[in-house]
JSON list of C-alpha atoms in Angstrom, two decimals:
[
{"chain": "A", "resi": 1, "resn": "MET", "atom": "CA", "xyz": [-25.93, -18.04, 18.04]},
{"chain": "A", "resi": 2, "resn": "SER", "atom": "CA", "xyz": [-26.68, -18.48, 21.66]},
{"chain": "A", "resi": 3, "resn": "LEU", "atom": "CA", "xyz": [-23.77, -19.35, 23.72]},
{"chain": "A", "resi": 4, "resn": "LEU", "atom": "CA", "xyz": [-24.38, -22.75, 25.77]},
{"chain": "A", "resi": 5, "resn": "GLY", "atom": "CA", "xyz": [-23.21, -23.39, 29.34]},
{"chain": "A", "resi": 6, "resn": "GLY", "atom": "CA", "xyz": [-19.71, -24.65, 29.21]},
{"chain": "A", "resi": 7, "resn": "ALA", "atom": "CA", "xyz": [-19.04, -23.60, 25.75]},
{"chain": "A", "resi": 8, "resn": "VAL", "atom": "CA", "xyz": [-15.35, -21.79, 25.13]},
{"chain": "A", "resi": 9, "resn": "ARG", "atom": "CA", "xyz": [-16.04, -17.93, 24.78]},
{"chain": "A", "resi": 10, "resn": "HIS", "atom": "CA", "xyz": [-13.73, -15.76, 23.01]},
{"chain": "A", "resi": 11, "resn": "SER", "atom": "CA", "xyz": [-14.40, -12.25, 24.46]},
{"chain": "A", "resi": 12, "resn": "CYS", "atom": "CA", "xyz": [-13.96, -8.55, 23.19]},
{"chain": "A", "resi": 13, "resn": "LYS", "atom": "CA", "xyz": [-14.54, -5.73, 25.97]},
{"chain": "A", "resi": 14, "resn": "PRO", "atom": "CA", "xyz": [-14.22, -3.07, 23.69]},
{"chain": "A", "resi": 15, "resn": "CYS", "atom": "CA", "xyz": [-16.88, -4.50, 20.95]},
{"chain": "A", "resi": 16, "resn": "GLY", "atom": "CA", "xyz": [-19.20, -6.18, 23.54]},
{"chain": "A", "resi": 17, "resn": "PHE", "atom": "CA", "xyz": [-18.71, -9.47, 21.55]},
{"chain": "A", "resi": 18, "resn": "HIS", "atom": "CA", "xyz": [-18.82, -12.95, 23.06]},
{"chain": "A", "resi": 19, "resn": "LEU", "atom": "CA", "xyz": [-17.86, -15.73, 20.56]},
{"chain": "A", "resi": 20, "resn": "CYS", "atom": "CA", "xyz": [-18.00, -19.45, 20.47]},
{"chain": "A", "resi": 21, "resn": "ASP", "atom": "CA", "xyz": [-14.96, -21.08, 18.87]},
{"chain": "A", "resi": 22, "resn": "ARG", "atom": "CA", "xyz": [-16.68, -21.39, 15.46]},
{"chain": "A", "resi": 23, "resn": "CYS", "atom": "CA", "xyz": [-17.85, -17.92, 15.16]},
{"chain": "A", "resi": 24, "resn": "HIS", "atom": "CA", "xyz": [-14.52, -16.48, 16.51]},
{"chain": "A", "resi": 25, "resn": "ASP", "atom": "CA", "xyz": [-12.95, -18.60, 13.66]},
{"chain": "A", "resi": 26, "resn": "VAL", "atom": "CA", "xyz": [-15.18, -16.73, 10.91]},
{"chain": "A", "resi": 27, "resn": "ALA", "atom": "CA", "xyz": [-14.56, -13.24, 12.36]},
{"chain": "A", "resi": 28, "resn": "ARG", "atom": "CA", "xyz": [-10.80, -13.72, 12.78]},
{"chain": "A", "resi": 29, "resn": "ALA", "atom": "CA", "xyz": [-10.81, -14.96, 8.97]},
{"chain": "A", "resi": 30, "resn": "GLU", "atom": "CA", "xyz": [-12.69, -11.46, 8.13]},
{"chain": "A", "resi": 31, "resn": "LEU", "atom": "CA", "xyz": [-10.64, -9.47, 9.78]},
{"chain": "A", "resi": 32, "resn": "LEU", "atom": "CA", "xyz": [-7.55, -10.87, 8.37]},
{"chain": "A", "resi": 33, "resn": "ARG", "atom": "CA", "xyz": [-8.91, -10.25, 4.96]},
{"chain": "A", "resi": 34, "resn": "SER", "atom": "CA", "xyz": [-9.45, -6.82, 6.00]},
{"chain": "A", "resi": 35, "resn": "GLN", "atom": "CA", "xyz": [-7.29, -3.92, 4.46]},
{"chain": "A", "resi": 36, "resn": "ILE", "atom": "CA", "xyz": [-5.14, -1.66, 6.60]},
{"chain": "A", "resi": 37, "resn": "THR", "atom": "CA", "xyz": [-2.97, 1.29, 5.75]},
{"chain": "A", "resi": 38, "resn": "LEU", "atom": "CA", "xyz": [0.70, 1.22, 7.20]},
{"chain": "A", "resi": 39, "resn": "THR", "atom": "CA", "xyz": [3.29, 3.77, 6.96]},
{"chain": "A", "resi": 40, "resn": "ILE", "atom": "CA", "xyz": [6.85, 2.61, 5.67]},
{"chain": "A", "resi": 41, "resn": "TYR", "atom": "CA", "xyz": [9.41, 5.12, 7.03]},
{"chain": "A", "resi": 42, "resn": "ARG", "atom": "CA", "xyz": [12.54, 5.09, 5.02]},
{"chain": "A", "resi": 43, "resn": "ALA", "atom": "CA", "xyz": [15.66, 6.81, 6.59]},
{"chain": "A", "resi": 44, "resn": "ALA", "atom": "CA", "xyz": [18.05, 9.11, 4.90]},
{"chain": "A", "resi": 45, "resn": "GLN", "atom": "CA", "xyz": [20.74, 6.96, 3.26]},
{"chain": "A", "resi": 46, "resn": "ASP", "atom": "CA", "xyz": [23.41, 7.21, 0.52]},
{"chain": "A", "resi": 47, "resn": "GLY", "atom": "CA", "xyz": [22.42, 10.58, -0.51]},
{"chain": "A", "resi": 48, "resn": "ALA", "atom": "CA", "xyz": [18.50, 9.81, -0.59]},
{"chain": "A", "resi": 49, "resn": "GLU", "atom": "CA", "xyz": [16.53, 12.04, 1.76]},
{"chain": "A", "resi": 50, "resn": "GLU", "atom": "CA", "xyz": [14.13, 10.25, 4.37]},
{"chain": "A", "resi": 51, "resn": "ASP", "atom": "CA", "xyz": [10.47, 9.64, 3.01]},
{"chain": "A", "resi": 52, "resn": "THR", "atom": "CA", "xyz": [7.37, 8.30, 4.09]},
{"chain": "A", "resi": 53, "resn": "TRP", "atom": "CA", "xyz": [5.25, 5.93, 2.12]},
{"chain": "A", "resi": 54, "resn": "GLN", "atom": "CA", "xyz": [1.67, 4.88, 2.64]},
{"chain": "A", "resi": 55, "resn": "VAL", "atom": "CA", "xyz": [1.02, 1.29, 1.83]},
{"chain": "A", "resi": 56, "resn": "ARG", "atom": "CA", "xyz": [-2.36, -0.56, 1.96]},
{"chain": "A", "resi": 57, "resn": "ILE", "atom": "CA", "xyz": [-2.04, -4.31, 2.39]},
{"chain": "A", "resi": 58, "resn": "GLU", "atom": "CA", "xyz": [-4.30, -7.19, 3.86]},
{"chain": "A", "resi": 59, "resn": "ARG", "atom": "CA", "xyz": [-4.06, -7.43, 7.65]},
{"chain": "A", "resi": 60, "resn": "GLY", "atom": "CA", "xyz": [-3.07, -11.14, 7.39]},
{"chain": "A", "resi": 61, "resn": "ALA", "atom": "CA", "xyz": [-0.36, -10.71, 4.98]},
{"chain": "A", "resi": 62, "resn": "THR", "atom": "CA", "xyz": [3.09, -11.82, 5.09]},
{"chain": "A", "resi": 63, "resn": "VAL", "atom": "CA", "xyz": [6.39, -9.55, 5.39]},
{"chain": "A", "resi": 64, "resn": "GLY", "atom": "CA", "xyz": [7.17, -10.94, 2.16]},
{"chain": "A", "resi": 65, "resn": "THR", "atom": "CA", "xyz": [3.84, -9.68, 0.46]},
{"chain": "A", "resi": 66, "resn": "LEU", "atom": "CA", "xyz": [4.66, -6.39, 1.83]},
{"chain": "A", "resi": 67, "resn": "ARG", "atom": "CA", "xyz": [8.18, -6.33, 0.26]},
{"chain": "A", "resi": 68, "resn": "GLU", "atom": "CA", "xyz": [6.61, -7.26, -2.98]},
{"chain": "A", "resi": 69, "resn": "GLN", "atom": "CA", "xyz": [3.77, -4.45, -2.53]},
{"chain": "A", "resi": 70, "resn": "ILE", "atom": "CA", "xyz": [7.07, -1.93, -2.05]},
{"chain": "A", "resi": 71, "resn": "SER", "atom": "CA", "xyz": [8.54, -3.40, -4.98]},
{"chain": "A", "resi": 72, "resn": "SER", "atom": "CA", "xyz": [5.51, -2.74, -7.27]},
{"chain": "A", "resi": 73, "resn": "LEU", "atom": "CA", "xyz": [4.77, 0.92, -5.90]},
{"chain": "A", "resi": 74, "resn": "TYR", "atom": "CA", "xyz": [8.20, 2.19, -5.44]},
{"chain": "A", "resi": 75, "resn": "ALA", "atom": "CA", "xyz": [10.37, 0.05, -7.58]},
{"chain": "A", "resi": 76, "resn": "ILE", "atom": "CA", "xyz": [12.75, -1.14, -4.76]},
{"chain": "A", "resi": 77, "resn": "PRO", "atom": "CA", "xyz": [13.88, -4.90, -5.46]},
{"chain": "A", "resi": 78, "resn": "SER", "atom": "CA", "xyz": [12.39, -6.82, -2.70]},
{"chain": "A", "resi": 79, "resn": "GLU", "atom": "CA", "xyz": [15.55, -8.62, -1.97]},
{"chain": "A", "resi": 80, "resn": "LEU", "atom": "CA", "xyz": [17.25, -5.14, -1.22]},
{"chain": "A", "resi": 81, "resn": "GLN", "atom": "CA", "xyz": [14.57, -4.28, 1.46]},
{"chain": "A", "resi": 82, "resn": "LEU", "atom": "CA", "xyz": [15.48, -4.60, 5.00]},
{"chain": "A", "resi": 83, "resn": "LEU", "atom": "CA", "xyz": [12.11, -4.06, 7.10]},
{"chain": "A", "resi": 84, "resn": "ARG", "atom": "CA", "xyz": [12.19, -3.71, 11.17]},
{"chain": "A", "resi": 85, "resn": "ARG", "atom": "CA", "xyz": [9.68, -2.71, 13.54]},
{"chain": "A", "resi": 86, "resn": "ASP", "atom": "CA", "xyz": [11.82, -0.50, 15.50]},
{"chain": "A", "resi": 87, "resn": "VAL", "atom": "CA", "xyz": [14.76, 1.38, 14.36]},
{"chain": "A", "resi": 88, "resn": "ASP", "atom": "CA", "xyz": [17.06, -1.21, 16.14]},
{"chain": "A", "resi": 89, "resn": "GLY", "atom": "CA", "xyz": [14.93, -3.87, 16.03]},
{"chain": "A", "resi": 90, "resn": "GLU", "atom": "CA", "xyz": [15.24, -7.41, 14.38]},
{"chain": "A", "resi": 91, "resn": "LEU", "atom": "CA", "xyz": [15.06, -7.82, 10.71]},
{"chain": "A", "resi": 92, "resn": "LEU", "atom": "CA", "xyz": [11.73, -9.45, 9.43]},
{"chain": "A", "resi": 93, "resn": "GLU", "atom": "CA", "xyz": [11.67, -12.43, 7.47]},
{"chain": "A", "resi": 94, "resn": "ASP", "atom": "CA", "xyz": [9.60, -12.88, 4.48]},
{"chain": "A", "resi": 95, "resn": "ALA", "atom": "CA", "xyz": [7.48, -15.86, 6.02]},
{"chain": "A", "resi": 96, "resn": "GLU", "atom": "CA", "xyz": [6.90, -13.72, 9.23]},
{"chain": "A", "resi": 97, "resn": "PRO", "atom": "CA", "xyz": [3.10, -12.54, 9.66]},
{"chain": "A", "resi": 98, "resn": "LEU", "atom": "CA", "xyz": [2.91, -8.73, 9.72]},
{"chain": "A", "resi": 99, "resn": "ASP", "atom": "CA", "xyz": [1.01, -9.00, 12.71]},
{"chain": "A", "resi": 100, "resn": "CYS", "atom": "CA", "xyz": [0.20, -4.73, 12.26]},
{"chain": "A", "resi": 101, "resn": "ASP", "atom": "CA", "xyz": [-2.89, -2.52, 12.84]},
{"chain": "A", "resi": 102, "resn": "GLU", "atom": "CA", "xyz": [-4.09, 0.45, 11.06]},
{"chain": "A", "resi": 103, "resn": "GLY", "atom": "CA", "xyz": [-1.70, 3.25, 10.96]},
{"chain": "A", "resi": 104, "resn": "ASP", "atom": "CA", "xyz": [1.36, 1.34, 12.49]},
{"chain": "A", "resi": 105, "resn": "ILE", "atom": "CA", "xyz": [4.76, 1.94, 11.31]},
{"chain": "A", "resi": 106, "resn": "LEU", "atom": "CA", "xyz": [7.50, -0.08, 9.79]},
{"chain": "A", "resi": 107, "resn": "HIS", "atom": "CA", "xyz": [11.11, 0.88, 9.41]},
{"chain": "A", "resi": 108, "resn": "LEU", "atom": "CA", "xyz": [12.84, 0.32, 5.80]},
{"chain": "A", "resi": 109, "resn": "THR", "atom": "CA", "xyz": [16.44, 0.66, 5.15]},
{"chain": "A", "resi": 110, "resn": "VAL", "atom": "CA", "xyz": [17.74, -0.41, 1.45]},
{"chain": "A", "resi": 111, "resn": "GLU", "atom": "CA", "xyz": [20.70, -2.72, 1.39]},
{"chain": "A", "resi": 112, "resn": "ALA", "atom": "CA", "xyz": [23.72, -1.74, -1.21]},
{"chain": "A", "resi": 113, "resn": "PRO", "atom": "CA", "xyz": [23.77, -4.21, -4.00]},
{"chain": "A", "resi": 114, "resn": "PHE", "atom": "CA", "xyz": [27.10, -4.82, -3.24]},
{"chain": "A", "resi": 115, "resn": "ARG", "atom": "CA", "xyz": [26.48, -6.51, 0.26]},
{"chain": "A", "resi": 116, "resn": "SER", "atom": "CA", "xyz": [23.39, -8.39, -1.25]},
{"chain": "A", "resi": 117, "resn": "LEU", "atom": "CA", "xyz": [25.64, -9.94, -3.86]},
{"chain": "A", "resi": 118, "resn": "GLY", "atom": "CA", "xyz": [28.55, -10.63, -1.31]},
{"chain": "A", "resi": 119, "resn": "LEU", "atom": "CA", "xyz": [30.99, -8.51, -2.75]},
{"chain": "A", "resi": 120, "resn": "GLY", "atom": "CA", "xyz": [32.03, -7.10, 0.53]},
{"chain": "A", "resi": 121, "resn": "SER", "atom": "CA", "xyz": [34.31, -10.37, 0.99]},
{"chain": "A", "resi": 122, "resn": "LEU", "atom": "CA", "xyz": [35.49, -11.15, -2.35]},
{"chain": "A", "resi": 123, "resn": "THR", "atom": "CA", "xyz": [38.79, -12.93, -2.48]},
{"chain": "A", "resi": 124, "resn": "GLY", "atom": "CA", "xyz": [41.18, -13.93, -5.31]},
{"chain": "A", "resi": 125, "resn": "GLY", "atom": "CA", "xyz": [42.49, -10.42, -6.07]},
{"chain": "A", "resi": 126, "resn": "PRO", "atom": "CA", "xyz": [41.99, -8.43, -9.19]},
{"chain": "A", "resi": 127, "resn": "ALA", "atom": "CA", "xyz": [40.25, -11.58, -10.95]},
{"chain": "A", "resi": 128, "resn": "GLY", "atom": "CA", "xyz": [38.12, -12.00, -8.31]},
{"chain": "A", "resi": 129, "resn": "LEU", "atom": "CA", "xyz": [36.93, -8.45, -8.02]},
{"chain": "A", "resi": 130, "resn": "LEU", "atom": "CA", "xyz": [36.49, -8.32, -11.50]},
{"chain": "A", "resi": 131, "resn": "ALA", "atom": "CA", "xyz": [34.29, -11.66, -11.73]},
{"chain": "A", "resi": 132, "resn": "GLY", "atom": "CA", "xyz": [32.51, -10.15, -8.88]},
{"chain": "A", "resi": 133, "resn": "LEU", "atom": "CA", "xyz": [31.59, -6.86, -10.63]},
{"chain": "A", "resi": 134, "resn": "ASN", "atom": "CA", "xyz": [30.88, -8.55, -13.77]},
{"chain": "A", "resi": 135, "resn": "GLY", "atom": "CA", "xyz": [28.18, -10.34, -11.94]},
{"chain": "A", "resi": 136, "resn": "LEU", "atom": "CA", "xyz": [26.97, -7.12, -10.22]},
{"chain": "A", "resi": 137, "resn": "ALA", "atom": "CA", "xyz": [26.42, -5.77, -13.54]},
{"chain": "A", "resi": 138, "resn": "GLU", "atom": "CA", "xyz": [24.74, -8.72, -14.87]},
{"chain": "A", "resi": 139, "resn": "ALA", "atom": "CA", "xyz": [22.31, -8.70, -11.69]},
{"chain": "A", "resi": 140, "resn": "VAL", "atom": "CA", "xyz": [21.56, -4.84, -12.00]},
{"chain": "A", "resi": 141, "resn": "ALA", "atom": "CA", "xyz": [21.13, -5.35, -15.67]},
{"chain": "A", "resi": 142, "resn": "ALA", "atom": "CA", "xyz": [18.51, -8.06, -14.80]},
{"chain": "A", "resi": 143, "resn": "VAL", "atom": "CA", "xyz": [16.64, -6.07, -12.28]},
{"chain": "A", "resi": 144, "resn": "HIS", "atom": "CA", "xyz": [16.43, -2.83, -14.42]},
{"chain": "A", "resi": 145, "resn": "GLU", "atom": "CA", "xyz": [14.92, -5.21, -17.11]},
{"chain": "A", "resi": 146, "resn": "ALA", "atom": "CA", "xyz": [12.46, -6.70, -14.74]},
{"chain": "A", "resi": 147, "resn": "HIS", "atom": "CA", "xyz": [11.33, -3.38, -13.45]},
{"chain": "A", "resi": 148, "resn": "GLU", "atom": "CA", "xyz": [10.86, -1.87, -16.80]},
{"chain": "A", "resi": 149, "resn": "ALA", "atom": "CA", "xyz": [8.88, -4.62, -18.14]},
{"chain": "A", "resi": 150, "resn": "GLN", "atom": "CA", "xyz": [6.77, -4.56, -14.95]},
{"chain": "A", "resi": 151, "resn": "ARG", "atom": "CA", "xyz": [6.33, -0.88, -15.32]},
{"chain": "A", "resi": 152, "resn": "GLN", "atom": "CA", "xyz": [5.52, -0.94, -18.80]},
{"chain": "A", "resi": 153, "resn": "GLU", "atom": "CA", "xyz": [2.67, -3.73, -18.27]},
{"chain": "A", "resi": 154, "resn": "PHE", "atom": "CA", "xyz": [1.64, -1.43, -15.25]},
{"chain": "A", "resi": 155, "resn": "GLU", "atom": "CA", "xyz": [1.18, 1.60, -17.26]},
{"chain": "A", "resi": 156, "resn": "ARG", "atom": "CA", "xyz": [-1.73, -0.09, -19.29]},
{"chain": "A", "resi": 157, "resn": "VAL", "atom": "CA", "xyz": [-3.56, -1.11, -16.30]},
{"chain": "A", "resi": 158, "resn": "GLU", "atom": "CA", "xyz": [-6.99, 0.55, -15.90]},
{"chain": "A", "resi": 159, "resn": "TYR", "atom": "CA", "xyz": [-9.21, 0.54, -13.01]},
{"chain": "A", "resi": 160, "resn": "SER", "atom": "CA", "xyz": [-13.26, 0.77, -13.02]},
{"chain": "A", "resi": 161, "resn": "LEU", "atom": "CA", "xyz": [-14.11, 3.35, -10.33]},
{"chain": "A", "resi": 162, "resn": "SER", "atom": "CA", "xyz": [-17.25, 4.88, -8.96]},
{"chain": "A", "resi": 163, "resn": "PHE", "atom": "CA", "xyz": [-17.33, 8.61, -7.94]},
{"chain": "A", "resi": 164, "resn": "VAL", "atom": "CA", "xyz": [-20.20, 9.78, -5.71]},
{"chain": "A", "resi": 165, "resn": "ALA", "atom": "CA", "xyz": [-20.89, 13.37, -5.18]},
{"chain": "A", "resi": 166, "resn": "PRO", "atom": "CA", "xyz": [-22.97, 13.40, -1.98]},
{"chain": "A", "resi": 167, "resn": "SER", "atom": "CA", "xyz": [-26.28, 15.93, -2.22]},
{"chain": "A", "resi": 168, "resn": "LEU", "atom": "CA", "xyz": [-26.20, 19.18, -0.18]},
{"chain": "A", "resi": 169, "resn": "ALA", "atom": "CA", "xyz": [-29.75, 18.85, 0.28]},
{"chain": "A", "resi": 170, "resn": "ALA", "atom": "CA", "xyz": [-31.32, 16.30, 2.96]},
{"chain": "A", "resi": 171, "resn": "SER", "atom": "CA", "xyz": [-33.98, 15.32, 0.40]},
{"chain": "A", "resi": 172, "resn": "GLY", "atom": "CA", "xyz": [-31.58, 15.54, -2.76]},
{"chain": "A", "resi": 173, "resn": "LYS", "atom": "CA", "xyz": [-30.01, 12.54, -4.71]},
{"chain": "A", "resi": 174, "resn": "ASP", "atom": "CA", "xyz": [-26.34, 11.82, -4.87]},
{"chain": "A", "resi": 175, "resn": "ARG", "atom": "CA", "xyz": [-24.66, 12.44, -8.14]},
{"chain": "A", "resi": 176, "resn": "ARG", "atom": "CA", "xyz": [-22.93, 9.41, -9.67]},
{"chain": "A", "resi": 177, "resn": "CYS", "atom": "CA", "xyz": [-20.67, 8.27, -12.40]},
{"chain": "A", "resi": 178, "resn": "LEU", "atom": "CA", "xyz": [-18.49, 5.33, -13.21]},
{"chain": "A", "resi": 179, "resn": "LEU", "atom": "CA", "xyz": [-15.21, 6.29, -14.78]},
{"chain": "A", "resi": 180, "resn": "SER", "atom": "CA", "xyz": [-12.10, 4.01, -16.02]},
{"chain": "A", "resi": 181, "resn": "VAL", "atom": "CA", "xyz": [-8.92, 5.61, -15.04]},
{"chain": "A", "resi": 182, "resn": "MET", "atom": "CA", "xyz": [-5.36, 4.43, -15.48]},
{"chain": "A", "resi": 183, "resn": "ALA", "atom": "CA", "xyz": [-3.80, 3.01, -12.32]},
{"chain": "A", "resi": 184, "resn": "THR", "atom": "CA", "xyz": [-0.65, 5.43, -12.71]},
{"chain": "A", "resi": 185, "resn": "ALA", "atom": "CA", "xyz": [-2.85, 8.38, -12.92]},
{"chain": "A", "resi": 186, "resn": "ARG", "atom": "CA", "xyz": [-2.39, 11.29, -10.05]},
{"chain": "A", "resi": 187, "resn": "VAL", "atom": "CA", "xyz": [-5.46, 11.83, -7.63]},
{"chain": "A", "resi": 188, "resn": "ALA", "atom": "CA", "xyz": [-5.34, 15.47, -8.68]},
{"chain": "A", "resi": 189, "resn": "GLU", "atom": "CA", "xyz": [-6.00, 14.48, -12.45]},
{"chain": "A", "resi": 190, "resn": "VAL", "atom": "CA", "xyz": [-8.90, 12.13, -11.61]},
{"chain": "A", "resi": 191, "resn": "LEU", "atom": "CA", "xyz": [-10.59, 14.88, -9.50]},
{"chain": "A", "resi": 192, "resn": "GLU", "atom": "CA", "xyz": [-10.40, 17.18, -12.20]},
{"chain": "A", "resi": 193, "resn": "MET", "atom": "CA", "xyz": [-12.40, 14.61, -14.34]},
{"chain": "A", "resi": 194, "resn": "VAL", "atom": "CA", "xyz": [-14.95, 13.71, -12.15]},
{"chain": "A", "resi": 195, "resn": "LYS", "atom": "CA", "xyz": [-15.38, 17.39, -11.17]},
{"chain": "A", "resi": 196, "resn": "LEU", "atom": "CA", "xyz": [-16.40, 17.75, -14.91]},
{"chain": "A", "resi": 197, "resn": "GLU", "atom": "CA", "xyz": [-18.36, 14.69, -15.25]},
{"chain": "A", "resi": 198, "resn": "LEU", "atom": "CA", "xyz": [-20.53, 15.63, -12.08]},
{"chain": "A", "resi": 199, "resn": "ASP", "atom": "CA", "xyz": [-20.65, 19.44, -12.56]},
{"chain": "A", "resi": 200, "resn": "ALA", "atom": "CA", "xyz": [-18.97, 19.82, -9.34]},
{"chain": "A", "resi": 201, "resn": "GLU", "atom": "CA", "xyz": [-16.18, 22.20, -10.14]},
{"chain": "A", "resi": 202, "resn": "ASN", "atom": "CA", "xyz": [-17.35, 24.68, -7.27]},
{"chain": "A", "resi": 203, "resn": "GLU", "atom": "CA", "xyz": [-18.04, 22.10, -4.85]},
{"chain": "A", "resi": 204, "resn": "ALA", "atom": "CA", "xyz": [-15.10, 19.27, -4.71]},
{"chain": "A", "resi": 205, "resn": "ARG", "atom": "CA", "xyz": [-11.45, 19.93, -3.65]},
{"chain": "A", "resi": 206, "resn": "ALA", "atom": "CA", "xyz": [-10.46, 16.29, -2.74]},
{"chain": "A", "resi": 207, "resn": "LEU", "atom": "CA", "xyz": [-11.32, 12.77, -2.98]},
{"chain": "A", "resi": 208, "resn": "GLU", "atom": "CA", "xyz": [-12.25, 10.53, -0.25]},
{"chain": "A", "resi": 209, "resn": "PHE", "atom": "CA", "xyz": [-11.87, 6.59, 0.21]},
{"chain": "A", "resi": 210, "resn": "ALA", "atom": "CA", "xyz": [-12.44, 4.26, 3.27]},
{"chain": "A", "resi": 211, "resn": "GLY", "atom": "CA", "xyz": [-13.02, 7.64, 5.34]},
{"chain": "A", "resi": 212, "resn": "GLN", "atom": "CA", "xyz": [-9.66, 8.90, 4.40]},
{"chain": "A", "resi": 213, "resn": "LEU", "atom": "CA", "xyz": [-8.56, 11.93, 1.91]},
{"chain": "A", "resi": 214, "resn": "LEU", "atom": "CA", "xyz": [-6.29, 10.74, -0.97]},
{"chain": "A", "resi": 215, "resn": "PRO", "atom": "CA", "xyz": [-3.27, 12.67, -1.42]},
{"chain": "A", "resi": 216, "resn": "LEU", "atom": "CA", "xyz": [-3.38, 14.88, -4.52]},
{"chain": "A", "resi": 217, "resn": "GLU", "atom": "CA", "xyz": [0.06, 13.86, -5.64]},
{"chain": "A", "resi": 218, "resn": "ALA", "atom": "CA", "xyz": [-0.36, 10.21, -5.18]},
{"chain": "A", "resi": 219, "resn": "SER", "atom": "CA", "xyz": [-1.27, 7.65, -8.04]},
{"chain": "A", "resi": 220, "resn": "ILE", "atom": "CA", "xyz": [-4.47, 5.95, -7.71]},
{"chain": "A", "resi": 221, "resn": "HIS", "atom": "CA", "xyz": [-2.78, 2.86, -7.14]},
{"chain": "A", "resi": 222, "resn": "ALA", "atom": "CA", "xyz": [-0.49, 4.13, -4.31]},
{"chain": "A", "resi": 223, "resn": "ALA", "atom": "CA", "xyz": [-3.46, 5.90, -2.96]},
{"chain": "A", "resi": 224, "resn": "GLY", "atom": "CA", "xyz": [-4.93, 2.16, -2.27]},
{"chain": "A", "resi": 225, "resn": "LEU", "atom": "CA", "xyz": [-7.79, 2.26, -4.94]},
{"chain": "A", "resi": 226, "resn": "ARG", "atom": "CA", "xyz": [-8.40, -0.73, -7.21]},
{"chain": "A", "resi": 227, "resn": "SER", "atom": "CA", "xyz": [-11.32, -1.57, -9.83]},
{"chain": "A", "resi": 228, "resn": "GLY", "atom": "CA", "xyz": [-14.60, -1.68, -8.24]},
{"chain": "A", "resi": 229, "resn": "ASP", "atom": "CA", "xyz": [-14.01, 0.64, -5.52]},
{"chain": "A", "resi": 230, "resn": "THR", "atom": "CA", "xyz": [-16.45, 3.78, -4.56]},
{"chain": "A", "resi": 231, "resn": "VAL", "atom": "CA", "xyz": [-14.72, 7.05, -4.19]},
{"chain": "A", "resi": 232, "resn": "LEU", "atom": "CA", "xyz": [-16.50, 10.14, -2.65]},
{"chain": "A", "resi": 233, "resn": "LEU", "atom": "CA", "xyz": [-15.91, 13.70, -3.45]},
{"chain": "A", "resi": 234, "resn": "GLY", "atom": "CA", "xyz": [-15.17, 16.05, -0.58]},
{"chain": "A", "resi": 235, "resn": "LYS", "atom": "CA", "xyz": [-14.82, 19.42, 0.23]},
{"chain": "A", "resi": 236, "resn": "THR", "atom": "CA", "xyz": [-11.73, 19.57, 2.33]},
{"chain": "A", "resi": 237, "resn": "THR", "atom": "CA", "xyz": [-8.49, 19.84, 0.57]},
{"chain": "A", "resi": 238, "resn": "ALA", "atom": "CA", "xyz": [-6.16, 16.62, 0.74]},
{"chain": "A", "resi": 239, "resn": "THR", "atom": "CA", "xyz": [-2.60, 17.02, 2.10]},
{"chain": "A", "resi": 240, "resn": "ALA", "atom": "CA", "xyz": [-0.08, 15.83, -0.74]},
{"chain": "A", "resi": 241, "resn": "LEU", "atom": "CA", "xyz": [2.60, 13.24, 0.08]}
]
């Protein structure tokens, strides 16, 4: 659509776009629905070593949605997750937009269950302490039961994925196959399946999705794949998480 004189324009110098209000709203909605990969840095804490996780999520999601995704992938209850943009930054609230770009890093610490249940300020002497500990035991049992049910249900989830081995010759045809794989299967296991299916044992050394090599030790779900996705076979070895 041509821009008319006097119309409000939304410009992006890197892209070279000059959009009217309506086109800008459409482009913004599409951008917010696009997937990005965030790096979640978990600091060393309470005997656990520091760790770095990759999480794919919609650009326009909220912090609460990210907490649910972390809980699903890494079995950390969302109510115990403390997320910050910087190590010493303010805590992020559930309703807050992520406001992140591809590759951004968020910092995660895990709150002790005692604090989340308010046991740090118990009153009432031994009787109050006992009541608090009983409440903690019930809460921990409920969380464990919920996550165990979620884990068992998730272990039955299958994804239908398309795999493509690009032709080595310019005039050749790509080899393709469609496989159903478990969401919890490791990328390395699926790679071996695809190599056999496409007769590419001596060619492929990695799987590639959205321009990125998938870590061999990651699960298919944790790598960001979902039913209907198309994955390429690559020759470069992927780095394990």
